[in-house]
Coordinates of C-alpha atoms and ligand atoms in Angstrom, one line a residue:
M2 CA 18.9 30.2 -11.9
P3 CA 15.8 28.1 -11.0
L4 CA 16.6 24.4 -10.9
T5 CA 13.6 23.7 -13.2
A6 CA 14.6 26.3 -15.8
H7 CA 15.7 24.8 -19.1
A8 CA 15.4 21.2 -20.4
P9 CA 14.3 18.9 -17.5
L10 CA 17.1 16.9 -15.8
T11 CA 16.6 13.2 -16.5
I12 CA 17.8 10.0 -15.0
D13 CA 20.5 7.7 -16.3
E14 CA 18.3 5.2 -18.2
E15 CA 20.9 2.6 -18.7
R16 CA 22.0 2.5 -15.0
F17 CA 18.3 2.4 -14.0
A18 CA 17.4 -0.4 -16.4
A19 CA 20.4 -2.5 -15.3
D20 CA 19.5 -2.0 -11.6
L21 CA 15.8 -2.8 -12.2
S22 CA 16.7 -6.0 -13.8
A23 CA 19.3 -7.0 -11.1
M24 CA 16.9 -6.1 -8.3
S25 CA 14.0 -8.0 -9.9
A26 CA 16.1 -11.2 -9.9
I27 CA 16.6 -11.2 -6.1
G28 CA 13.9 -13.5 -4.6
W29 CA 12.4 -14.3 -8.0
T30 CA 11.4 -17.9 -8.7
N31 CA 10.1 -19.2 -12.0
E32 CA 7.6 -21.4 -10.2
S33 CA 6.0 -18.9 -7.9
G34 CA 7.2 -15.4 -8.7
M35 CA 8.6 -13.0 -6.2
Q36 CA 9.2 -14.4 -2.8
R37 CA 10.5 -11.5 -0.7
T38 CA 8.3 -11.5 2.3
T39 CA 9.5 -9.6 5.3
F40 CA 12.2 -11.4 7.3
S41 CA 12.9 -13.9 4.5
D42 CA 16.5 -14.4 3.2
A43 CA 15.7 -12.8 -0.1
H44 CA 14.2 -9.8 1.6
A45 CA 17.4 -9.3 3.6
E46 CA 19.4 -9.9 0.4
V47 CA 17.6 -7.2 -1.7
R48 CA 18.0 -4.7 1.2
T49 CA 21.7 -5.4 1.3
W50 CA 21.8 -4.9 -2.5
F51 CA 20.1 -1.6 -2.2
L52 CA 22.6 -0.3 0.4
D53 CA 25.5 -1.6 -1.7
R54 CA 24.2 0.3 -4.8
A55 CA 23.8 3.5 -2.7
R56 CA 27.3 3.2 -1.4
A57 CA 28.6 2.6 -4.9
A58 CA 27.1 5.9 -5.9
G59 CA 28.8 7.7 -3.0
L60 CA 25.7 8.1 -0.9
R61 CA 25.5 7.7 2.8
T62 CA 23.4 4.8 4.1
R63 CA 21.5 4.2 7.2
V64 CA 19.3 1.5 8.9
D65 CA 17.0 2.7 11.6
G66 CA 15.6 0.9 14.6
A67 CA 12.6 -0.3 12.6
G68 CA 14.9 -1.8 10.0
N69 CA 14.0 0.9 7.4
H70 CA 16.9 1.1 4.9
S71 CA 17.9 4.5 3.5
A72 CA 20.3 6.1 1.1
I73 CA 21.0 9.7 1.9
L74 CA 22.2 12.7 -0.1
E75 CA 22.8 15.5 2.4
A76 CA 22.3 19.1 1.7
A77 CA 25.3 21.4 2.5
D78 CA 23.2 23.2 5.1
P79 CA 23.0 21.0 8.2
R80 CA 19.7 22.6 9.2
A81 CA 18.1 21.5 5.9
R82 CA 15.0 19.4 6.2
T83 CA 14.7 16.0 4.5
L84 CA 12.5 15.0 1.6
L85 CA 11.8 11.3 1.8
L86 CA 11.4 9.3 -1.5
G87 CA 10.6 5.7 -1.3
S88 CA 8.4 2.7 -0.9
H89 CA 9.1 -1.0 0.1
L90 CA 11.3 -3.8 -1.1
D91 CA 9.2 -6.6 0.6
S92 CA 6.7 -8.5 -1.5
V93 CA 3.5 -10.5 -0.8
P94 CA 4.0 -14.3 -1.1
S95 CA 4.2 -15.2 -4.9
G96 CA 4.1 -11.5 -5.7
G97 CA 5.5 -9.5 -8.6
R98 CA 8.7 -7.6 -9.3
F99 CA 7.4 -4.0 -9.3
D100 CA 5.1 -3.5 -6.3
G101 CA 7.1 -1.3 -3.9
A102 CA 10.5 -2.1 -5.3
L103 CA 10.1 0.2 -8.2
G104 CA 9.5 3.2 -5.9
V105 CA 12.6 2.4 -3.9
L106 CA 14.8 2.2 -7.0
C107 CA 13.3 5.4 -8.4
G108 CA 14.1 7.1 -5.2
L109 CA 17.7 5.9 -5.4
E110 CA 17.9 7.0 -9.0
V111 CA 16.7 10.5 -8.1
L112 CA 19.5 10.8 -5.5
R113 CA 22.1 9.6 -8.0
S114 CA 20.9 11.9 -10.7
V115 CA 20.9 14.9 -8.5
R116 CA 24.4 14.0 -7.3
D117 CA 25.7 13.4 -10.9
A118 CA 24.4 16.8 -11.9
G119 CA 26.3 18.4 -9.0
L120 CA 23.2 20.1 -7.7
D121 CA 23.2 21.4 -4.1
L122 CA 19.6 21.4 -3.1
P123 CA 18.3 23.3 -0.1
M124 CA 17.0 20.0 1.3
S125 CA 18.5 16.6 2.0
L126 CA 17.1 13.7 0.0
E127 CA 16.6 10.3 1.4
A128 CA 15.6 7.2 -0.6
I129 CA 13.9 4.9 1.9
D130 CA 12.8 1.2 1.9
F131 CA 10.2 0.8 4.5
T132 CA 10.0 -2.4 6.5
D133 CA 7.0 -4.7 6.1
E134 CA 4.6 -2.7 4.0
E135 CA 2.9 -5.8 2.8
G136 CA 1.9 -7.0 6.2
A137 CA 3.7 -10.3 6.7
V138 CA 4.3 -8.9 10.2
L139 CA 1.9 -6.1 10.8
G140 CA 1.5 -4.0 7.7
T141 CA 3.3 -0.7 7.0
L142 CA 5.3 -1.4 10.2
G143 CA 8.3 0.7 9.1
S144 CA 6.3 3.8 8.2
W145 CA 4.2 3.5 11.4
A146 CA 7.5 3.4 13.4
L147 CA 9.0 6.4 11.5
A148 CA 5.8 8.4 12.0
G149 CA 6.0 7.7 15.7
E150 CA 2.5 6.1 15.6
L151 CA 3.5 2.5 16.5
T152 CA 1.7 1.3 19.6
S153 CA 2.6 -1.4 22.0
D154 CA -1.0 -2.7 21.5
A155 CA -0.2 -3.4 17.8
L156 CA 3.0 -5.1 18.7
A157 CA 1.3 -7.3 21.3
S158 CA -0.7 -9.2 18.7
P159 CA 1.1 -9.0 15.3
R160 CA -0.4 -11.0 12.4
C161 CA 2.7 -13.2 12.3
G162 CA 2.6 -14.0 16.1
R163 CA 4.9 -12.7 18.8
D164 CA 7.6 -15.3 18.4
V165 CA 8.1 -14.6 14.7
L166 CA 8.1 -10.8 15.3
L167 CA 10.8 -11.0 18.0
S168 CA 13.1 -13.5 16.2
G169 CA 12.7 -11.6 12.9
L170 CA 13.6 -8.3 14.5
E171 CA 16.6 -9.9 16.1
R172 CA 17.7 -11.2 12.8
M173 CA 17.3 -7.7 11.4
G174 CA 19.6 -6.5 14.1
T175 CA 16.9 -4.7 16.1
S176 CA 14.3 -5.3 18.8
E177 CA 10.9 -4.2 20.0
E178 CA 12.4 -1.3 21.9
G179 CA 14.5 -0.5 18.7
L180 CA 11.2 -0.1 16.7
L181 CA 10.3 2.8 19.0
T182 CA 13.6 4.6 18.3
A183 CA 12.8 4.9 14.6
A184 CA 10.3 7.8 15.2
R185 CA 11.4 11.0 13.5
D186 CA 10.7 14.6 14.5
P187 CA 8.2 15.8 11.8
A188 CA 9.9 19.2 11.9
G189 CA 12.9 17.7 10.2
L190 CA 10.8 16.3 7.3
A191 CA 10.0 18.3 4.2
G192 CA 7.7 15.6 2.9
F193 CA 7.3 12.2 1.4
L194 CA 6.9 11.2 -2.2
E195 CA 6.1 7.7 -3.3
L196 CA 6.3 6.4 -6.9
H197 CA 4.3 3.1 -7.2
I198 CA 2.7 0.9 -9.9
E199 CA -1.1 1.6 -10.1
Q200 CA -2.0 -2.1 -9.4
G201 CA -5.2 -1.6 -11.3
P202 CA -6.2 -1.1 -15.0
V203 CA -7.3 2.6 -15.1
L204 CA -4.1 4.2 -16.5
E205 CA -3.6 1.6 -19.2
R206 CA -7.2 1.7 -20.3
A207 CA -7.1 5.5 -20.5
G208 CA -3.7 5.4 -22.3
V209 CA -2.3 7.8 -19.7
A210 CA 1.4 7.7 -18.5
I211 CA 1.2 9.1 -15.0
G212 CA -1.5 8.9 -12.3
I213 CA -1.5 11.7 -9.7
V214 CA -2.9 10.2 -6.5
T215 CA -5.5 12.5 -4.9
G216 CA -5.8 10.4 -1.8
I217 CA -5.6 6.9 -0.4
C218 CA -8.8 5.1 0.4
G219 CA -9.8 4.4 3.9
S220 CA -11.3 1.0 4.7
V221 CA -13.6 -0.6 7.2
S222 CA -14.0 -4.3 7.8
F223 CA -16.6 -6.4 9.6
D224 CA -17.2 -10.0 10.7
I225 CA -20.9 -10.7 10.4
V226 CA -22.4 -13.9 11.8
F227 CA -25.9 -15.0 11.1
R228 CA -27.4 -17.6 13.4
G229 CA -30.5 -19.6 12.5
A230 CA -31.2 -23.3 13.0
A231 CA -29.3 -26.3 11.6
R232 CA -32.1 -28.8 10.8
H233 CA -32.6 -31.8 8.6
A234 CA -32.5 -30.8 4.9
G235 CA -35.0 -33.4 3.9
T236 CA -37.7 -33.2 6.5
T237 CA -37.8 -29.4 7.2
P238 CA -40.3 -27.7 4.8
M239 CA -39.1 -24.7 2.9
D240 CA -41.4 -22.4 4.8
A241 CA -40.2 -23.6 8.2
R242 CA -36.5 -22.9 8.0
R243 CA -34.1 -20.4 9.6
D244 CA -31.4 -20.8 7.0
A245 CA -28.4 -18.6 7.8
G246 CA -26.9 -19.3 4.3
L247 CA -29.7 -17.5 2.6
A248 CA -29.0 -14.3 4.5
A249 CA -25.3 -14.6 3.5
A250 CA -26.2 -15.0 -0.1
A251 CA -28.7 -12.2 -0.2
L252 CA -26.3 -9.9 1.7
M253 CA -23.5 -10.5 -0.8
L254 CA -25.7 -9.4 -3.6
E255 CA -27.2 -6.5 -1.8
V256 CA -23.8 -5.1 -0.8
R257 CA -22.8 -5.0 -4.4
E258 CA -26.1 -3.5 -5.6
T259 CA -26.1 -0.8 -2.9
V260 CA -22.5 0.3 -3.5
T261 CA -23.0 0.3 -7.2
R262 CA -26.2 2.4 -6.9
D263 CA -25.5 4.7 -4.0
F264 CA -21.8 5.0 -3.4
A265 CA -20.0 6.0 -6.6
G266 CA -16.3 5.5 -6.5
C267 CA -16.5 3.2 -3.4
V268 CA -15.9 -0.5 -3.3
A269 CA -17.1 -3.3 -1.0
T270 CA -16.3 -7.0 -1.0
V271 CA -17.5 -10.1 0.8
G272 CA -14.1 -11.9 0.8
D273 CA -15.0 -14.9 2.8
V274 CA -18.2 -16.9 3.7
H275 CA -18.2 -19.9 6.0
L276 CA -21.3 -22.0 6.5
E277 CA -21.8 -24.4 9.5
P278 CA -22.1 -27.2 9.9
G279 CA -21.3 -27.5 6.2
A280 CA -23.0 -30.7 4.9
Y281 CA -25.2 -31.7 1.9
N282 CA -28.0 -32.7 4.2
V283 CA -28.1 -30.0 6.9
I284 CA -29.6 -26.5 6.6
P285 CA -26.8 -24.0 7.5
G286 CA -27.3 -22.9 11.1
V287 CA -24.5 -20.4 11.0
A288 CA -23.1 -18.2 8.3
D289 CA -19.9 -16.2 9.0
L290 CA -19.0 -13.4 6.5
K291 CA -15.9 -11.2 6.2
I292 CA -16.8 -7.9 4.6
E293 CA -14.5 -5.0 3.7
A294 CA -15.4 -1.6 2.2
R295 CA -13.3 1.3 1.0
A296 CA -14.0 5.0 0.4
Q297 CA -12.2 8.2 -0.3
H298 CA -13.8 10.3 2.4
D299 CA -14.4 9.8 6.1
D300 CA -18.1 10.7 6.0
E301 CA -18.6 8.4 3.0
L302 CA -16.9 5.6 4.8
D303 CA -19.2 6.1 7.8
R304 CA -22.3 6.1 5.6
L305 CA -21.1 3.0 3.8
S306 CA -20.5 1.2 7.1
A307 CA -23.9 2.1 8.4
A308 CA -25.5 1.0 5.1
I309 CA -23.8 -2.4 5.3
T310 CA -24.7 -3.1 8.9
E311 CA -28.3 -2.1 8.2
L312 CA -28.4 -4.5 5.2
A313 CA -27.2 -7.2 7.5
R314 CA -29.9 -6.5 10.1
A315 CA -32.6 -6.4 7.4
Q316 CA -31.5 -9.8 6.1
A317 CA -31.5 -11.2 9.7
R318 CA -35.2 -10.0 10.1
R319 CA -36.1 -11.3 6.6
W320 CA -34.9 -14.9 7.4
D321 CA -35.7 -14.9 11.1
L322 CA -32.1 -15.0 12.3
D323 CA -29.9 -13.6 15.0
V324 CA -27.1 -11.4 13.7
H325 CA -23.8 -10.4 15.4
I326 CA -21.8 -7.6 13.7
E327 CA -18.3 -7.0 14.8
S328 CA -16.1 -4.2 13.5
T329 CA -12.6 -5.6 12.9
G330 CA -10.8 -2.5 11.6
R331 CA -11.0 1.1 10.4
W332 CA -8.4 3.0 8.4
S333 CA -9.1 6.7 7.7
P334 CA -8.7 7.9 4.2
E335 CA -5.7 10.2 3.7
P336 CA -5.8 12.9 1.1
T337 CA -2.4 13.7 -0.5
D338 CA -0.9 17.1 -0.1
P339 CA -1.9 19.7 -2.8
R340 CA 1.7 20.9 -3.2
M341 CA 2.9 17.4 -3.9
R342 CA 0.2 16.9 -6.5
A343 CA 1.1 20.1 -8.1
A344 CA 4.8 19.2 -8.2
I345 CA 4.1 15.8 -9.8
A346 CA 1.8 17.5 -12.4
A347 CA 4.4 20.2 -13.2
S348 CA 7.1 17.6 -13.6
A349 CA 5.0 15.4 -15.9
S350 CA 4.0 18.4 -18.0
R351 CA 7.6 19.4 -18.5
L352 CA 8.4 15.9 -19.7
G353 CA 5.4 16.0 -22.1
L354 CA 3.7 13.1 -20.3
T355 CA -0.1 12.7 -20.0
V356 CA -1.5 12.7 -16.5
M357 CA -4.8 12.0 -14.7
E358 CA -5.8 12.4 -11.1
M359 CA -7.1 9.3 -9.4
P360 CA -7.6 7.9 -5.9
S361 CA -5.6 4.9 -4.7
G362 CA -7.7 2.0 -3.8
A363 CA -4.8 0.2 -2.2
G364 CA -3.1 1.1 1.1
H365 CA 0.5 2.4 0.9
D366 CA 3.2 3.8 3.2
A367 CA 2.2 7.3 2.0
Q368 CA -1.1 6.8 3.8
V369 CA 0.8 6.5 7.1
M370 CA 3.3 9.2 6.3
A371 CA 0.5 11.6 5.4
K372 CA -0.3 11.7 9.1
V373 CA 3.0 13.5 9.9
T374 CA 4.3 15.1 6.8
A375 CA 3.2 16.5 3.4
S376 CA 2.8 13.3 1.2
G377 CA 2.2 12.6 -2.4
M378 CA 2.1 9.6 -4.7
A379 CA 2.5 9.1 -8.5
F380 CA 1.4 5.9 -10.3
V381 CA 2.7 4.3 -13.5
P382 CA 0.5 1.9 -15.5
S383 CA 0.2 -1.8 -14.5
H384 CA -0.2 -4.0 -17.6
H385 CA -3.8 -5.5 -17.5
G386 CA -4.0 -4.1 -13.9
I387 CA -2.4 -7.2 -12.5
S388 CA -0.7 -7.0 -9.2
H389 CA 0.2 -9.1 -6.2
H390 CA 0.9 -11.8 -8.8
P391 CA 3.9 -13.0 -10.7
D392 CA 2.5 -11.6 -13.9
E393 CA 2.6 -8.0 -12.6
Y394 CA 4.3 -5.9 -15.3
S395 CA 5.1 -2.3 -16.1
S396 CA 7.1 -1.5 -19.2
L397 CA 10.6 -0.2 -18.9
E398 CA 9.4 3.0 -20.6
D399 CA 6.7 3.5 -18.0
C400 CA 9.2 2.9 -15.2
I401 CA 11.6 5.4 -16.6
N402 CA 8.8 7.9 -17.0
G403 CA 7.9 7.4 -13.4
S404 CA 11.5 7.9 -12.3
N405 CA 11.9 11.1 -14.3
V406 CA 8.6 12.4 -12.9
L407 CA 9.9 11.7 -9.4
L408 CA 13.1 13.5 -10.2
G409 CA 11.4 16.6 -11.6
A410 CA 8.9 16.7 -8.7
T411 CA 11.8 16.5 -6.3
L412 CA 13.5 19.5 -7.9
A413 CA 10.3 21.5 -8.0
L414 CA 9.7 20.8 -4.3
A415 CA 13.3 21.7 -3.4
E416 CA 12.6 25.2 -4.8
E417 CA 9.2 25.5 -3.1
L418 CA 9.2 23.8 0.3
Ligands
ZN14 ZN1 3.2 -1.6 -2.6

């Protein structure tokens, strides 16, 4: 009989709710929210808690060379491939309770529910907590390592500095060489499914229960430096200035206008502006801007990059400045796998839940995993769209819906893949 025949299998809501509450307490502070940055004591504590809960459910556990923590429900057939279900237990500083952690717990709950139901699936299931998704060290470090795409270049200059990286890895019981042993053979993977909070207001505004992620945005970033002339702010006439600050201000507005007018669905942000020398009575001789832009498709991202750099050059000409544009990063957009999207849609439909397709504007482990295996993501609503903040909140009902959708999608994929 097909696994998805009669009434859909659902999770143990009481167990899930109790675990969500216990997990959310680890690293939580009333003053500044969730403090579970990678390598912190609270981060280590929640990961130990996760493995303890997995063992208590009779699941096998494993920690790989990148510190990724897993609960495993093995298929009877030793040649069976593995479907990964998960996200990350680390948080940003002063973050919320749901970002990442919900997806790891939902993965664990799927394994427990399948085991409780006595189902023997044709694929192994693995609930995984990836190391350092949020980027205290590098960003999606664990998924890069598992995908076999971690480079020694990236490890040579981590955001946190070499010393913090090496001592942190040692405390985690691994090393730089260990990171490279975490790579998995893609042939052994059936796919990756990630349940996550939306982190934006779209689902709540639309009154929809489940978001089916069509793809994860790519991004480009630039440092743009305008150089003019720092001169006396009282004696230099308005028509004799080379004011770098004016180019910065004009560029900020133009970037917004251009994206709004010509790049539907894209976003761009000037996140930082620094003027030098920075005084009441000196015309800014230097303006340094940090700009980031995101798009769903590679060609769109390229056109957007070109448009931004052209706007910067035009402002330099307008205000008689020199301009230096440095590209500081590019992440390709990653579409999700159509079979994964279909499995999520079918699962939600069987549960009577409303769905909408949507892109993810935020980066996720699924973006990395999509490079090596069929990957999909489902979103649940974020109240007021707040995330990376202590007020981040998704209702228990929404979290349970997400967990049930993940369970149903897993069963559908077990039949299909
Ligand atoms: Zn996250």
